[in-house]
Short mmCIF file of C-alpha atoms in Angstrom, two decimals:
data_model
loop_
_atom_site.label_atom_id
_atom_site.label_comp_id
_atom_site.label_asym_id
_atom_site.label_seq_id
_atom_site.Cartn_x
_atom_site.Cartn_y
_atom_site.Cartn_z
CA MET A 1149 -11.54 -17.90 -59.30
CA HIS A 1150 -9.61 -15.38 -61.35
CA LYS A 1151 -9.65 -15.00 -65.09
CA PHE A 1152 -6.17 -16.72 -66.11
CA ALA A 1153 -4.49 -19.88 -65.11
CA SER A 1154 -1.23 -21.47 -66.03
CA PHE A 1155 -1.35 -24.86 -67.64
CA ASN A 1156 1.87 -26.70 -68.56
CA HIS A 1157 3.79 -23.37 -68.00
CA GLU A 1158 1.32 -21.32 -70.44
CA ILE A 1159 -0.96 -18.81 -69.51
CA LEU A 1160 -4.52 -19.31 -70.58
CA ALA A 1161 -8.11 -18.22 -69.91
CA ALA A 1162 -9.00 -20.36 -67.08
CA ASN A 1163 -12.29 -21.41 -68.62
CA ASN A 1164 -10.45 -22.83 -71.86
CA ILE A 1165 -8.39 -25.22 -69.90
CA LYS A 1166 -9.20 -29.19 -70.24
CA ILE A 1167 -7.70 -32.33 -69.77
CA ASN A 1168 -7.99 -35.67 -71.36
CA ALA A 1169 -11.47 -37.05 -70.51
CA ILE A 1170 -10.08 -40.60 -70.91
CA SER A 1171 -7.18 -40.55 -68.52
CA CYS A 1172 -6.57 -41.69 -64.97
CA ALA A 1173 -7.04 -38.24 -63.78
CA ALA A 1174 -10.55 -37.76 -65.38
CA LEU A 1175 -11.60 -41.23 -64.70
CA TYR A 1176 -10.23 -41.99 -61.20
CA GLY A 1177 -9.19 -38.66 -59.81
CA LYS A 1178 -5.52 -39.89 -60.07
CA GLY A 1179 -3.65 -36.64 -59.31
CA VAL A 1180 -2.18 -34.83 -56.47
CA PHE A 1181 -2.81 -31.08 -55.35
CA THR A 1182 -1.89 -28.38 -52.92
CA THR A 1183 -3.30 -25.18 -51.92
CA LEU A 1184 -1.01 -22.48 -50.60
CA ALA A 1185 -1.50 -18.96 -49.42
CA ILE A 1186 -0.14 -15.89 -51.23
CA TYR A 1187 0.61 -12.86 -48.94
CA ASN A 1188 1.86 -9.71 -50.47
CA SER A 1189 2.09 -11.57 -53.82
CA LYS A 1190 4.52 -14.20 -52.22
CA PRO A 1191 3.83 -17.89 -51.95
CA PHE A 1192 3.80 -18.86 -48.49
CA LEU A 1193 5.68 -22.11 -47.27
CA TRP A 1194 6.47 -22.92 -50.94
CA GLU A 1195 9.42 -25.38 -49.90
CA LYS A 1196 6.91 -27.34 -47.74
CA HIS A 1197 4.18 -27.44 -50.52
CA TRP A 1198 6.81 -28.48 -53.21
CA ARG A 1199 8.16 -31.23 -51.05
CA ARG A 1200 4.65 -32.67 -50.26
CA LEU A 1201 3.38 -32.40 -53.68
CA ASN A 1202 6.73 -34.64 -54.77
CA ASN A 1203 6.12 -37.11 -51.85
CA ASN A 1204 2.48 -37.55 -52.66
CA ALA A 1205 3.22 -37.98 -56.42
CA LYS A 1206 5.65 -40.53 -55.63
CA LYS A 1207 3.12 -42.52 -53.40
CA LEU A 1208 0.73 -42.59 -56.37
CA GLY A 1209 3.23 -43.19 -59.13
CA ILE A 1210 2.62 -39.88 -60.70
CA ASN A 1211 5.82 -38.70 -62.94
CA LEU A 1212 7.03 -35.28 -62.37
CA PHE A 1213 10.15 -35.60 -64.19
CA ASP A 1214 9.29 -32.98 -66.74
CA PHE A 1215 8.47 -30.53 -63.72
CA SER A 1216 11.55 -29.00 -61.92
CA LYS A 1217 11.04 -27.06 -58.68
CA GLN A 1218 12.38 -23.84 -60.36
CA LYS A 1219 10.21 -24.07 -63.42
CA VAL A 1220 7.03 -24.66 -61.60
CA PHE A 1221 7.81 -21.71 -59.20
CA ASN A 1222 8.43 -19.51 -62.13
CA SER A 1223 5.08 -20.40 -63.49
CA LEU A 1224 3.59 -19.77 -60.05
CA LYS A 1225 5.08 -16.19 -59.92
CA GLU A 1226 3.89 -15.54 -63.64
CA ILE A 1227 0.22 -16.25 -62.86
CA ILE A 1228 0.57 -14.20 -59.57
CA LYS A 1229 1.74 -11.28 -61.63
CA LYS A 1230 -0.94 -11.88 -64.46
CA ASN A 1231 -3.74 -12.09 -62.20
CA LYS A 1232 -2.55 -9.35 -60.18
CA VAL A 1233 -2.57 -11.21 -56.94
CA LYS A 1234 -1.78 -9.72 -53.62
CA ASN A 1235 -3.38 -11.57 -50.93
CA ALA A 1236 -5.20 -14.78 -52.17
CA ARG A 1237 -5.01 -18.64 -52.44
CA CYS A 1238 -3.48 -20.71 -55.18
CA ARG A 1239 -4.12 -24.42 -56.04
CA ILE A 1240 -1.35 -26.33 -57.78
CA THR A 1241 -2.26 -29.55 -59.58
CA PHE A 1242 -0.55 -32.35 -61.16
CA PHE A 1243 -2.92 -34.55 -63.35
CA ASP A 1244 -2.05 -38.09 -64.51
CA GLU A 1245 -3.23 -37.81 -68.14
CA SER A 1246 -1.88 -41.15 -68.99
CA SER A 1247 -4.61 -43.85 -70.08
CA SER A 1248 -5.57 -46.34 -67.55
CA ARG A 1249 -4.66 -50.26 -68.05
CA ILE A 1250 -8.56 -50.81 -67.90
CA TRP A 1251 -9.13 -48.41 -70.73
CA GLN A 1252 -6.06 -48.12 -72.39
CA THR A 1253 -5.55 -45.94 -75.64
CA SER A 1254 -1.83 -45.41 -75.64
CA ASN A 1255 1.35 -46.32 -73.60
CA ILE A 1256 2.48 -42.66 -73.01
CA ASN A 1257 2.80 -41.56 -69.79
CA LYS A 1258 1.61 -37.78 -69.51
CA THR A 1259 1.47 -35.41 -66.72
CA SER A 1260 -0.18 -32.13 -66.82
CA LEU A 1261 0.31 -29.03 -64.54
CA LEU A 1262 -2.53 -26.67 -63.46
CA ILE A 1263 -1.96 -23.47 -61.39
CA GLN A 1264 -5.01 -21.43 -60.69
CA THR A 1265 -5.51 -18.35 -58.07
CA ALA A 1266 -8.65 -16.97 -56.30
CA GLY A 1267 -9.47 -14.95 -53.32
CA PHE A 1268 -9.58 -16.19 -49.99
CA GLN A 1269 -12.91 -17.53 -48.81
CA THR A 1270 -14.69 -15.73 -46.11
CA ILE A 1271 -14.14 -17.61 -43.01
CA LYS A 1272 -15.79 -16.84 -39.58
CA GLN A 1273 -13.35 -16.28 -36.67
CA ASN A 1274 -15.53 -18.84 -34.56
CA ILE A 1275 -16.92 -21.61 -36.28
CA SER A 1276 -19.36 -24.53 -35.56
CA VAL A 1277 -18.56 -28.16 -35.98
CA THR A 1278 -20.26 -31.62 -35.74
CA LEU A 1279 -19.13 -35.09 -35.75
CA SER A 1280 -19.07 -36.61 -39.22
CA PRO A 1281 -20.54 -39.97 -39.69
CA PHE A 1282 -18.09 -40.92 -42.39
CA LEU A 1283 -15.02 -42.80 -41.14
CA ILE A 1284 -11.45 -42.25 -42.31
CA ASN A 1285 -9.74 -45.57 -43.23
CA SER A 1286 -6.10 -45.02 -41.66
CA THR A 1287 -4.71 -48.08 -43.84
CA SER A 1288 -5.90 -46.68 -47.10
CA PRO A 1289 -3.21 -46.00 -49.60
CA LEU A 1290 -4.60 -42.77 -49.86
CA ALA A 1291 -4.41 -41.92 -46.10
CA GLY A 1292 -2.15 -39.00 -45.89
CA VAL A 1293 -2.28 -38.05 -49.45
CA LYS A 1294 -3.77 -34.98 -50.84
CA SER A 1295 -4.97 -36.33 -53.81
CA CYS A 1296 -7.56 -35.39 -56.53
CA ASN A 1297 -9.83 -38.09 -55.31
CA TYR A 1298 -11.25 -35.79 -52.66
CA LEU A 1299 -14.94 -36.57 -52.97
CA GLU A 1300 -14.97 -38.29 -49.42
CA ASN A 1301 -13.90 -34.96 -47.71
CA ILE A 1302 -16.27 -32.98 -49.82
CA LEU A 1303 -19.22 -35.21 -49.37
CA ALA A 1304 -18.38 -34.96 -45.36
CA LEU A 1305 -18.45 -31.17 -45.45
CA GLU A 1306 -21.46 -31.04 -47.55
CA ASN A 1307 -23.12 -33.18 -44.81
CA ALA A 1308 -21.86 -30.79 -42.21
CA LYS A 1309 -23.38 -27.94 -43.99
CA LEU A 1310 -26.73 -29.61 -44.52
CA GLN A 1311 -27.04 -29.71 -40.70
CA ASP A 1312 -26.05 -25.99 -40.61
CA PHE A 1313 -22.43 -26.61 -39.15
CA ASP A 1314 -19.34 -24.93 -40.80
CA GLU A 1315 -16.88 -28.03 -40.42
CA ALA A 1316 -17.13 -31.65 -39.21
CA ILE A 1317 -14.55 -33.67 -37.23
CA LEU A 1318 -13.58 -36.84 -38.86
CA ILE A 1319 -12.71 -39.82 -36.83
CA ASN A 1320 -10.90 -43.19 -38.24
CA GLU A 1321 -11.93 -46.90 -37.84
CA LYS A 1322 -10.25 -46.89 -34.29
CA ASN A 1323 -12.42 -44.08 -33.24
CA GLU A 1324 -9.29 -41.77 -33.34
CA VAL A 1325 -9.68 -37.91 -34.04
CA VAL A 1326 -8.09 -37.53 -37.40
CA SER A 1327 -8.95 -34.01 -38.57
CA ALA A 1328 -11.53 -31.73 -40.01
CA CYS A 1329 -13.01 -32.17 -43.54
CA MET A 1330 -10.89 -29.29 -44.83
CA ALA A 1331 -8.31 -28.71 -42.28
CA ASN A 1332 -5.95 -30.06 -39.53
CA ILE A 1333 -6.99 -30.03 -36.04
CA PHE A 1334 -5.19 -28.82 -32.91
CA TRP A 1335 -6.44 -28.56 -29.18
CA LEU A 1336 -5.31 -27.29 -26.12
CA ASP A 1337 -5.63 -29.01 -22.68
CA TYR A 1338 -6.18 -26.01 -20.57
CA ASP A 1339 -5.19 -27.27 -17.30
CA LYS A 1340 -1.83 -28.81 -18.75
CA ASN A 1341 -1.35 -26.05 -20.98
CA GLU A 1342 -0.41 -28.50 -23.56
CA LEU A 1343 -1.07 -28.01 -27.38
CA PHE A 1344 -2.12 -31.44 -29.10
CA THR A 1345 -2.75 -32.47 -32.84
CA PRO A 1346 -3.55 -35.99 -34.22
CA SER A 1347 -0.33 -38.20 -34.96
CA LEU A 1348 -0.07 -38.97 -38.89
CA GLU A 1349 -0.69 -42.42 -38.17
CA THR A 1350 -4.29 -41.64 -37.60
CA GLY A 1351 -4.57 -41.07 -41.48
CA CYS A 1352 -4.45 -37.25 -41.17
CA LEU A 1353 -2.91 -35.10 -43.80
CA ALA A 1354 0.67 -33.57 -42.93
CA GLY A 1355 -0.45 -30.10 -43.76
CA THR A 1356 1.99 -27.27 -44.20
CA ILE A 1357 0.46 -25.23 -41.70
CA ARG A 1358 0.36 -27.96 -39.27
CA GLU A 1359 3.93 -28.53 -40.12
CA PHE A 1360 4.96 -24.71 -39.71
CA ILE A 1361 3.13 -25.00 -36.12
CA LEU A 1362 5.06 -28.09 -34.95
CA GLU A 1363 8.20 -26.09 -35.97
CA ARG A 1364 7.60 -23.11 -33.77
CA PHE A 1365 5.29 -24.33 -31.03
CA GLU A 1366 5.75 -27.33 -28.37
CA VAL A 1367 3.03 -29.69 -29.70
CA ILE A 1368 2.24 -33.24 -28.86
CA GLU A 1369 1.34 -35.54 -31.65
CA ILE A 1370 -1.24 -37.97 -30.26
CA LYS A 1371 -3.69 -40.75 -31.02
CA LYS A 1372 -6.93 -39.40 -29.21
CA ASN A 1373 -10.01 -41.42 -28.82
CA ILE A 1374 -12.95 -39.12 -29.65
CA ASN A 1375 -14.81 -40.00 -26.39
CA GLU A 1376 -11.71 -38.81 -24.43
CA PHE A 1377 -11.56 -35.78 -26.97
CA LEU A 1378 -15.11 -34.75 -25.98
CA ARG A 1379 -14.45 -35.22 -22.27
CA ASP A 1380 -11.17 -33.38 -22.02
CA VAL A 1381 -11.12 -30.82 -24.88
CA GLU A 1382 -12.30 -27.13 -24.55
CA TYR A 1383 -10.22 -25.10 -27.12
CA VAL A 1384 -10.04 -26.50 -30.60
CA PHE A 1385 -8.29 -24.91 -33.53
CA LEU A 1386 -8.57 -25.73 -37.18
CA THR A 1387 -5.83 -24.74 -39.67
CA SER A 1388 -5.04 -24.80 -43.25
CA SER A 1389 -3.44 -22.66 -46.03
CA GLY A 1390 -7.26 -21.40 -46.90
CA ILE A 1391 -8.32 -20.42 -43.71
CA SER A 1392 -4.92 -20.09 -41.65
CA ILE A 1393 -6.20 -20.66 -37.99
CA VAL A 1394 -9.70 -20.45 -36.73
CA GLN A 1395 -11.22 -21.52 -33.38
CA VAL A 1396 -14.22 -23.72 -32.92
CA SER A 1397 -16.68 -22.28 -30.70
CA ASP A 1398 -19.59 -24.72 -30.92
CA PHE A 1399 -20.07 -28.58 -31.04
CA ASP A 1400 -23.29 -30.47 -31.48
CA ILE A 1401 -22.88 -33.23 -28.92
CA GLU A 1402 -23.58 -31.87 -25.48
CA ILE A 1403 -20.60 -30.14 -24.71
CA LYS A 1404 -19.73 -26.58 -25.84
CA PHE A 1405 -16.33 -25.38 -26.91
CA ALA A 1406 -15.06 -22.27 -25.43
CA HIS A 1407 -16.48 -19.12 -27.12
CA GLU A 1408 -13.95 -16.80 -25.95
CA LEU A 1409 -10.80 -16.58 -28.34
CA HIS A 1410 -8.05 -18.07 -26.74
CA GLU A 1411 -4.63 -15.87 -27.06
CA LEU A 1412 -2.75 -18.71 -28.97
CA THR A 1413 -5.04 -18.21 -31.71
CA GLN A 1414 -3.97 -14.73 -32.49
CA ILE A 1415 -0.32 -15.71 -31.75
CA ILE A 1416 -0.38 -18.35 -34.31
CA LYS A 1417 -2.20 -16.26 -36.92
CA THR A 1418 0.15 -13.58 -36.58
CA GLU A 1419 3.17 -16.09 -36.87
CA ILE A 1420 1.57 -17.25 -40.18
CA GLN A 1421 0.81 -13.91 -41.76
CA MET A 1422 4.24 -12.08 -40.47
#
């Protein structure tokens, strides 16, 4: 993480930023965030990230009245300049710092904004995945919301890494493919030459890179049973702002995904980073 961060539009040393310990954000993870890519010192897909932040905040009842789109964007540009960012990632988080009804200390509603930057993580171009034992609840009020209550995803990822895999495929209570722990998932039907991704009804996150790809390529949104997925799929891609696009090369259940990079991987990556 870089040295400085923006907190409620003020640039501070990142290590000195604190939120209220007796708040909905600290006690329950009530907050929303997005991670966006920065290329050549410019935020990528800002409009999509801002729209999702607002939609997710409304779903969780987080008040963004004091945070205009332009003011947040100005703070984002300021921290990019302060940290001398060229190509990196940025996380924007809105914390609900109001006290909860269970542990109420005041009736004041308060939301705080944190903007932090860091270099891109080192990502292998071919990654290995396993099937996560933890199910996604497609009926959860948090389904499809990028909330600060992200522990389920982190635990699923850590479980995969303990088994020496880079990522894991998540399925829901209906045995439908949802996503990876930290990324959306796409796959190619090689015989039909068709590109697929899970429907939002499975409980997957409406990722900004996912939306970017849907706008530029013919993609079929589908509910795919994991058994059919394992039988039919060869080329699998993971996408997010943090990793751009990477291809899965190995899976731990009998079948092996294609090791050679499909040309679509490079085409999409070039589109993203243009």
